[in-house]
Coordinates of C-alpha atoms and ligand atoms in Angstrom, one line a residue:
M1 CA -197.8 90.3 -62.9
L2 CA -198.8 89.7 -66.5
N3 CA -195.7 88.7 -68.5
E4 CA -194.8 87.3 -71.9
A5 CA -196.4 84.0 -70.8
F6 CA -199.6 85.2 -69.1
H7 CA -200.8 87.9 -71.4
R8 CA -203.9 89.3 -73.0
R9 CA -205.1 88.7 -76.6
D10 CA -208.2 90.5 -77.7
G11 CA -208.8 91.3 -74.1
A12 CA -208.8 87.6 -72.9
L13 CA -206.1 86.0 -70.8
W14 CA -203.8 83.5 -72.5
C15 CA -200.9 81.4 -71.3
E16 CA -198.4 81.2 -74.2
D17 CA -200.6 80.2 -77.1
V18 CA -203.4 78.7 -75.1
P19 CA -206.6 80.7 -74.3
L20 CA -207.2 80.1 -70.6
D21 CA -211.0 80.2 -70.7
A22 CA -210.9 77.2 -73.1
L23 CA -208.3 75.4 -70.9
A24 CA -210.5 75.9 -67.8
E25 CA -213.5 74.7 -69.7
A26 CA -211.8 71.5 -70.6
V27 CA -210.1 70.7 -67.2
G28 CA -212.4 72.5 -64.8
T29 CA -211.5 74.9 -61.9
P30 CA -209.7 75.4 -59.6
V31 CA -206.6 74.5 -61.6
Y32 CA -203.0 75.4 -61.6
V33 CA -201.5 76.3 -64.9
Y34 CA -197.7 76.6 -65.6
S35 CA -195.8 78.1 -68.5
A36 CA -192.8 76.1 -69.7
G37 CA -191.6 79.1 -71.6
R38 CA -191.6 81.3 -68.6
I39 CA -189.8 78.7 -66.5
A40 CA -187.1 78.5 -69.2
A41 CA -186.9 82.3 -69.4
N42 CA -186.5 82.5 -65.6
V43 CA -183.8 79.9 -65.6
A44 CA -182.0 81.8 -68.4
R45 CA -182.2 85.0 -66.4
L46 CA -180.6 83.3 -63.3
R47 CA -177.9 81.8 -65.5
A48 CA -177.1 85.1 -67.1
A49 CA -176.7 86.6 -63.6
F50 CA -174.9 83.7 -61.8
D51 CA -173.0 81.8 -64.5
P52 CA -170.3 84.5 -64.5
L53 CA -169.8 83.6 -60.8
G54 CA -169.4 79.9 -61.7
A55 CA -172.5 79.2 -59.5
A56 CA -174.2 75.8 -59.5
I57 CA -178.0 76.3 -59.4
H58 CA -179.9 73.9 -57.2
Y59 CA -183.7 74.4 -57.8
S60 CA -185.4 74.5 -54.4
L61 CA -188.0 71.8 -54.6
K62 CA -190.0 73.1 -51.8
A63 CA -191.3 75.8 -54.1
N64 CA -193.0 73.3 -56.4
A65 CA -192.1 69.7 -56.6
N66 CA -194.3 68.5 -59.4
L67 CA -192.5 65.6 -61.1
T68 CA -192.8 67.0 -64.6
L69 CA -191.5 70.3 -63.6
I70 CA -188.6 68.7 -61.8
G71 CA -187.9 66.8 -65.0
L72 CA -188.1 70.0 -67.0
L73 CA -185.6 71.8 -64.7
H74 CA -183.3 68.8 -64.5
G75 CA -183.4 68.8 -68.3
A76 CA -182.4 72.5 -68.2
G77 CA -179.2 71.4 -66.3
L78 CA -180.2 72.4 -62.8
G79 CA -179.3 70.5 -59.7
M80 CA -181.9 70.3 -56.8
D81 CA -182.2 71.5 -53.2
A82 CA -184.3 69.1 -51.1
V83 CA -185.5 69.5 -47.5
S84 CA -186.9 66.1 -46.9
A85 CA -186.4 62.5 -47.9
G86 CA -189.8 62.8 -49.7
E87 CA -188.3 65.6 -51.9
I88 CA -185.2 63.5 -52.5
Y89 CA -187.4 60.5 -53.5
R90 CA -189.3 62.7 -55.9
A91 CA -186.1 64.2 -57.5
L92 CA -184.6 60.7 -57.9
N93 CA -187.8 59.5 -59.4
A94 CA -187.7 62.4 -61.9
G95 CA -184.2 61.2 -63.0
V96 CA -182.0 63.6 -61.1
A97 CA -178.5 62.3 -60.3
P98 CA -178.0 62.1 -56.5
E99 CA -174.8 64.0 -56.6
R100 CA -176.7 67.0 -58.0
I101 CA -178.9 67.2 -54.9
V102 CA -178.1 69.2 -51.8
F103 CA -180.0 68.1 -48.7
A104 CA -181.0 71.0 -46.4
G105 CA -183.4 71.2 -43.5
V106 CA -183.2 72.1 -39.8
G107 CA -184.7 68.8 -38.6
K108 CA -183.6 65.8 -40.7
T109 CA -184.4 62.5 -39.0
P110 CA -181.7 59.9 -38.7
Q111 CA -183.8 57.8 -41.1
E112 CA -183.8 60.6 -43.7
L113 CA -180.0 61.1 -43.3
A114 CA -179.4 57.3 -43.7
Y115 CA -181.7 57.3 -46.8
A116 CA -179.8 60.3 -48.3
L117 CA -176.4 58.7 -47.5
D118 CA -177.4 55.4 -49.1
A119 CA -178.7 57.3 -52.2
G120 CA -175.4 59.1 -52.6
I121 CA -176.6 62.7 -52.1
G122 CA -174.0 65.3 -53.1
W123 CA -174.1 67.7 -50.2
F124 CA -175.6 67.9 -46.7
N125 CA -176.4 71.4 -45.3
V126 CA -176.1 70.7 -41.5
E127 CA -177.9 72.9 -39.0
S128 CA -176.7 71.7 -35.5
E129 CA -173.8 69.9 -34.0
A130 CA -176.1 67.1 -32.9
E131 CA -177.1 66.6 -36.5
L132 CA -173.4 66.6 -37.6
R133 CA -172.7 63.9 -35.0
T134 CA -175.6 61.8 -36.2
L135 CA -174.5 62.2 -39.8
D136 CA -170.9 61.4 -39.0
T137 CA -171.9 58.2 -37.2
L138 CA -174.2 57.1 -40.0
A139 CA -171.5 57.9 -42.6
G140 CA -168.9 56.0 -40.6
Q141 CA -171.2 52.9 -40.5
R142 CA -171.5 53.0 -44.2
N143 CA -167.9 53.8 -44.9
V144 CA -168.8 56.9 -47.0
R145 CA -167.6 60.5 -46.5
P146 CA -170.3 63.0 -47.7
H147 CA -169.7 66.7 -48.4
V148 CA -171.0 68.9 -45.6
A149 CA -171.8 72.6 -45.5
L150 CA -172.6 74.1 -42.0
R151 CA -175.5 76.4 -42.2
V152 CA -174.5 79.7 -40.6
N153 CA -177.1 81.8 -38.9
P154 CA -175.4 85.2 -39.5
G155 CA -177.8 87.1 -37.2
V156 CA -179.1 89.4 -39.9
E157 CA -182.7 90.7 -40.2
A158 CA -183.8 90.2 -43.8
Q159 CA -186.4 92.7 -45.0
T160 CA -189.3 90.3 -45.7
H161 CA -192.3 88.8 -44.0
R162 CA -191.5 87.5 -40.6
H163 CA -192.6 84.0 -41.5
I164 CA -189.9 83.7 -44.1
A165 CA -187.0 85.5 -42.5
T166 CA -184.5 82.8 -41.4
G167 CA -181.2 84.5 -40.8
H168 CA -181.8 86.2 -37.4
F169 CA -181.0 84.8 -34.0
G170 CA -184.6 84.4 -33.1
A171 CA -185.1 81.9 -35.9
K172 CA -184.6 78.2 -35.5
F173 CA -182.3 77.9 -38.5
G174 CA -178.6 77.4 -38.7
L175 CA -175.8 77.7 -36.2
P176 CA -174.5 80.9 -34.7
P177 CA -171.1 82.1 -35.9
T178 CA -169.4 81.3 -32.7
E179 CA -170.5 77.7 -32.8
V180 CA -169.5 77.4 -36.5
A181 CA -166.1 78.6 -35.6
D182 CA -165.9 76.1 -32.8
I183 CA -166.9 73.2 -34.9
L184 CA -164.6 74.1 -37.7
A185 CA -161.7 74.2 -35.2
R186 CA -162.7 70.7 -34.1
R187 CA -163.3 69.2 -37.5
A188 CA -161.1 66.3 -36.7
D189 CA -163.8 65.1 -34.3
Y190 CA -165.9 64.3 -37.4
P191 CA -163.7 62.2 -39.6
H192 CA -166.5 60.6 -41.6
V193 CA -167.7 63.9 -43.2
D194 CA -165.8 66.2 -45.6
L195 CA -166.7 69.6 -43.9
A196 CA -165.8 71.7 -47.0
G197 CA -168.4 74.4 -47.1
L198 CA -170.7 76.9 -45.4
H199 CA -174.3 77.7 -46.2
V200 CA -176.4 80.8 -45.6
H201 CA -180.0 81.4 -46.5
I202 CA -181.4 84.4 -44.7
G203 CA -185.0 84.3 -46.0
S204 CA -187.3 84.3 -49.0
Q205 CA -188.7 87.2 -51.1
L206 CA -185.7 89.4 -50.0
A207 CA -186.2 93.1 -50.6
R208 CA -182.6 93.9 -51.2
P209 CA -179.2 92.1 -51.6
D210 CA -177.4 93.9 -48.8
E211 CA -178.2 91.4 -46.0
T212 CA -177.3 88.5 -48.3
V213 CA -173.9 90.1 -48.9
E214 CA -173.5 90.6 -45.1
A215 CA -174.4 87.0 -44.5
A216 CA -171.9 85.8 -47.2
R217 CA -169.2 88.0 -45.6
T218 CA -169.9 86.5 -42.2
A219 CA -169.6 82.9 -43.6
Q220 CA -166.4 83.8 -45.5
A221 CA -164.7 85.2 -42.4
L222 CA -165.5 82.0 -40.5
A223 CA -164.0 79.9 -43.3
A224 CA -160.9 82.1 -43.8
P225 CA -158.5 80.0 -41.6
Y226 CA -159.4 76.9 -43.6
P227 CA -158.3 77.0 -47.2
D228 CA -160.1 73.7 -47.9
V229 CA -163.5 75.2 -46.9
R230 CA -164.2 77.1 -50.1
T231 CA -167.7 76.1 -51.0
L232 CA -170.3 78.8 -50.2
N233 CA -174.0 78.1 -50.7
I234 CA -175.8 81.4 -50.5
G235 CA -179.3 79.9 -50.6
G236 CA -182.3 81.3 -52.5
G237 CA -184.6 84.2 -51.7
F238 CA -184.5 86.2 -54.9
P239 CA -187.8 88.0 -55.0
V240 CA -190.6 88.2 -57.5
A241 CA -193.0 91.1 -58.3
Y242 CA -196.1 90.4 -56.3
V243 CA -198.5 93.4 -55.8
G244 CA -196.4 96.1 -54.0
D245 CA -193.1 94.3 -54.6
E246 CA -192.7 95.5 -58.2
G247 CA -189.5 97.5 -57.6
Y248 CA -187.6 94.6 -55.9
P249 CA -184.2 93.8 -57.4
G250 CA -183.8 90.9 -59.8
P251 CA -181.2 88.1 -59.6
Q252 CA -178.8 90.3 -61.5
A253 CA -178.7 92.8 -58.7
F254 CA -177.9 90.0 -56.2
A255 CA -175.2 88.5 -58.4
A256 CA -173.7 92.0 -59.0
A257 CA -173.6 92.7 -55.3
L258 CA -172.1 89.3 -54.5
A259 CA -169.6 89.1 -57.3
P260 CA -166.8 91.1 -55.7
L261 CA -166.7 88.6 -52.8
L262 CA -166.8 85.3 -54.5
G263 CA -163.6 85.0 -56.5
G264 CA -161.9 81.7 -55.6
W265 CA -165.1 80.2 -54.1
Q266 CA -167.2 77.3 -55.4
V267 CA -170.6 78.9 -55.3
K268 CA -174.1 77.3 -55.0
I269 CA -177.5 78.9 -55.1
E270 CA -180.9 77.5 -54.2
P271 CA -183.5 79.6 -55.9
G272 CA -187.2 78.4 -55.9
R273 CA -189.6 81.3 -56.1
S274 CA -187.7 83.2 -58.8
I275 CA -187.9 80.2 -61.1
I276 CA -191.4 79.1 -60.8
A277 CA -193.6 81.8 -59.1
D278 CA -194.6 84.0 -62.0
A279 CA -194.7 81.0 -64.3
G280 CA -197.9 79.8 -62.6
A281 CA -201.5 80.9 -62.2
L282 CA -204.4 79.5 -60.3
L283 CA -207.6 79.6 -62.3
V284 CA -210.9 79.8 -60.3
S285 CA -214.5 80.3 -61.2
V286 CA -216.9 82.7 -59.6
L287 CA -219.7 81.0 -57.6
Y288 CA -221.6 83.9 -56.2
V289 CA -221.3 87.7 -55.8
K290 CA -222.7 89.5 -52.8
T291 CA -222.4 92.8 -51.0
Q292 CA -221.9 92.9 -47.2
G293 CA -220.7 95.7 -44.9
G294 CA -220.3 97.9 -48.0
Q295 CA -217.9 95.4 -49.6
R296 CA -218.3 93.4 -52.7
F297 CA -217.5 89.7 -52.1
V298 CA -216.7 87.6 -55.1
L299 CA -216.9 84.0 -53.9
T300 CA -215.0 81.5 -56.0
D301 CA -214.4 77.8 -56.1
G302 CA -210.7 78.4 -55.3
S303 CA -209.7 78.9 -51.7
M304 CA -207.0 78.8 -49.1
T305 CA -206.8 75.1 -49.6
E306 CA -205.3 75.6 -53.0
L307 CA -203.4 78.8 -52.1
I308 CA -202.6 79.5 -48.5
R309 CA -200.1 82.3 -49.1
P310 CA -202.6 85.3 -48.6
A311 CA -203.7 83.8 -45.3
L312 CA -200.3 82.7 -44.1
Y313 CA -198.0 85.5 -45.3
D314 CA -200.4 88.3 -46.1
A315 CA -199.3 87.8 -49.7
V316 CA -201.0 89.9 -52.3
H317 CA -201.4 88.1 -55.6
P318 CA -203.0 90.0 -58.5
V319 CA -206.4 88.6 -59.4
V320 CA -207.5 89.3 -62.9
P321 CA -210.4 88.2 -65.1
V322 CA -209.7 85.4 -67.5
G323 CA -212.3 86.4 -70.1
N324 CA -212.6 89.7 -71.9
L325 CA -214.6 91.5 -69.3
S326 CA -215.0 95.3 -69.8
G327 CA -216.8 97.9 -67.7
D328 CA -216.1 100.0 -64.6
V329 CA -213.7 98.5 -62.1
S330 CA -214.1 98.6 -58.4
D331 CA -212.4 96.8 -55.5
A332 CA -213.7 93.4 -54.5
V333 CA -212.8 90.8 -51.8
V334 CA -212.1 87.6 -53.6
A335 CA -212.8 84.7 -51.2
G336 CA -213.2 81.0 -51.2
P337 CA -215.8 78.5 -49.7
V338 CA -213.7 77.4 -46.7
C339 CA -215.1 78.0 -43.3
E340 CA -212.4 80.4 -42.1
S341 CA -212.4 84.2 -42.3
A342 CA -208.8 84.0 -43.4
D343 CA -210.0 82.2 -46.6
V344 CA -209.4 85.2 -48.8
L345 CA -207.5 85.1 -52.1
N346 CA -207.3 88.9 -52.4
R347 CA -208.8 91.5 -50.1
C348 CA -208.7 94.4 -52.6
A349 CA -208.8 93.2 -56.2
P350 CA -209.8 95.8 -58.8
L351 CA -212.4 93.9 -60.8
P352 CA -215.2 94.7 -63.2
D353 CA -218.7 93.4 -62.7
M354 CA -218.4 89.7 -62.0
R355 CA -221.1 87.0 -62.5
S356 CA -221.4 83.4 -61.6
G357 CA -219.4 81.3 -64.0
D358 CA -216.9 84.1 -64.8
R359 CA -213.3 83.0 -64.3
L360 CA -210.5 84.6 -62.5
A361 CA -206.7 84.0 -62.6
V362 CA -204.7 84.4 -59.4
L363 CA -201.3 85.3 -60.8
G364 CA -197.8 84.6 -59.5
T365 CA -198.9 81.3 -57.8
G366 CA -196.4 78.8 -59.3
A367 CA -194.3 78.8 -56.1
Y368 CA -195.5 77.8 -52.7
G369 CA -199.0 77.3 -54.1
M370 CA -199.7 73.6 -55.0
V371 CA -197.1 72.3 -52.6
M372 CA -198.9 73.9 -49.7
A373 CA -202.4 72.8 -50.8
S374 CA -204.4 70.8 -48.4
N375 CA -207.6 68.8 -48.1
Y376 CA -209.0 71.0 -45.3
N377 CA -212.8 71.0 -45.4
M378 CA -212.4 67.7 -47.3
R379 CA -211.7 69.6 -50.5
V380 CA -209.8 67.7 -53.3
R381 CA -206.5 69.2 -54.4
P382 CA -206.6 70.7 -57.9
P383 CA -205.0 69.4 -61.1
E384 CA -201.8 71.0 -62.5
V385 CA -201.4 71.7 -66.2
L386 CA -198.3 72.5 -68.2
V387 CA -198.5 74.8 -71.2
Q388 CA -195.9 74.7 -73.9
G389 CA -196.7 76.9 -76.9
A390 CA -200.1 76.0 -78.2
A391 CA -200.0 72.6 -76.4
W392 CA -201.0 71.8 -72.9
R393 CA -201.3 68.7 -70.8
V394 CA -202.4 67.7 -67.3
I395 CA -199.3 66.9 -65.2
R396 CA -201.2 66.0 -62.1
R397 CA -204.8 65.0 -62.1
R398 CA -207.5 66.4 -59.8
E399 CA -207.9 64.4 -56.7
T400 CA -211.2 62.5 -56.2
W401 CA -213.4 61.8 -53.3
D402 CA -212.1 58.3 -53.3
D403 CA -208.6 59.7 -52.9
L404 CA -209.8 61.4 -49.8
L405 CA -210.9 58.0 -48.4
A406 CA -208.1 55.8 -49.7
L407 CA -205.5 55.9 -46.9
E408 CA -208.1 55.2 -44.2
R409 CA -209.7 52.4 -46.3
E410 CA -206.2 50.9 -46.6
A411 CA -205.7 51.1 -42.8
D412 CA -209.1 49.4 -42.3
S413 CA -208.1 46.5 -44.4
K414 CA -204.9 45.8 -42.5
Ligands
PLP1 C1 -182.6 76.7 -47.2 C2 -183.4 77.3 -48.3 N1 -182.9 77.4 -49.5 C3 -183.7 77.9 -50.5 C4 -185.0 78.3 -50.4 C5 -185.7 78.8 -51.5 O1 -186.1 80.2 -51.4 P1 -186.8 81.0 -52.6 O2 -187.9 80.2 -53.0 O3 -187.2 82.3 -51.9 O4 -185.8 81.1 -53.6 C6 -185.5 78.3 -49.1 C7 -186.9 78.8 -48.8 O5 -187.2 79.5 -47.9 C8 -184.7 77.7 -48.0 O6 -185.2 77.6 -46.8

């Protein structure tokens, strides 16, 4: 997963024009590092693929909601896809105009819906008739009429990890086609919403475009009798090249497969991973090396609390030395200090001889990394650093032990 941003110079790992050993020395580890250049290149690639379809790109905040990164992507002209009032709050704080935000999510609370209506959010992706009823009532009370897209569960099995497949009938997401047809036929029951679109998102890290095309077709057939329902949000899911996924199609292949369907439609997409995953790396330091059961264990100061994807999704992220380490390579289990056997960053990383203090980079961790970080085992969450050319800056500081106490201390004083 090395790319033009994370690359080697004289054998050592750099991000753009910054040597990562020096950056880690200055900030400490574990630390997330993001490349502004790679983010821009990923946005350009998506634009090249989807601009010809007239698609509006809404960056999926769930992938990485750092304020500076939101600002960067907003500056690049992207709208946002939020799945909670917290994400909306962040986006608004980063300067995003509310009408550029779509609000998705299977279980929005009435308070969240009210907040979003009051903020003037552009689109609501609605996932149940009960939610539609609640939204309609709240909108009526406010004398507003928000745009709504019903999320269709098209009943397709996306080829991806079962935890991130969302378009099959066993999943909690969306509404089955029969129910969407029924609601569309009774649109007049909901006079306070402008039910003008349909939404499909069948999963993340999709191995091929076919199922997305099938889902889009299902949605279009449902909208066919209603000429004013011509917005189609096809979600995100465009994959990145983790270990074993190198041959997966890029956004261009998805756009090419969808293009023949989409003439006359207002198209939206909600990519997250394909914008930010390979623009980020988690730097960790080796604490100890030991051999057990015939395996070499490289124990690092980074763990599942910084990056849960290997434990949660069996994700395989490349782990590479940061310094210029030479010598014979053999497989190692790279693991963290957390008291869980699942706390493994990579079960089979080809690495040279490693010693305490050596640093490693876990690549492809810009998406679903920091946003899923936790304080389990009372570990502080790591800082985030943004690299732009030869410059870098901390865009979120490392938490402190006092941060770990703060919310309970505040509760004590009330
Ligand atoms: C509704 C919806 N839209 C967009 C996304 C972003 O997906 P990805 O990061 O794979 O592009 C997700 C994530 O699963 C999602 O649930």
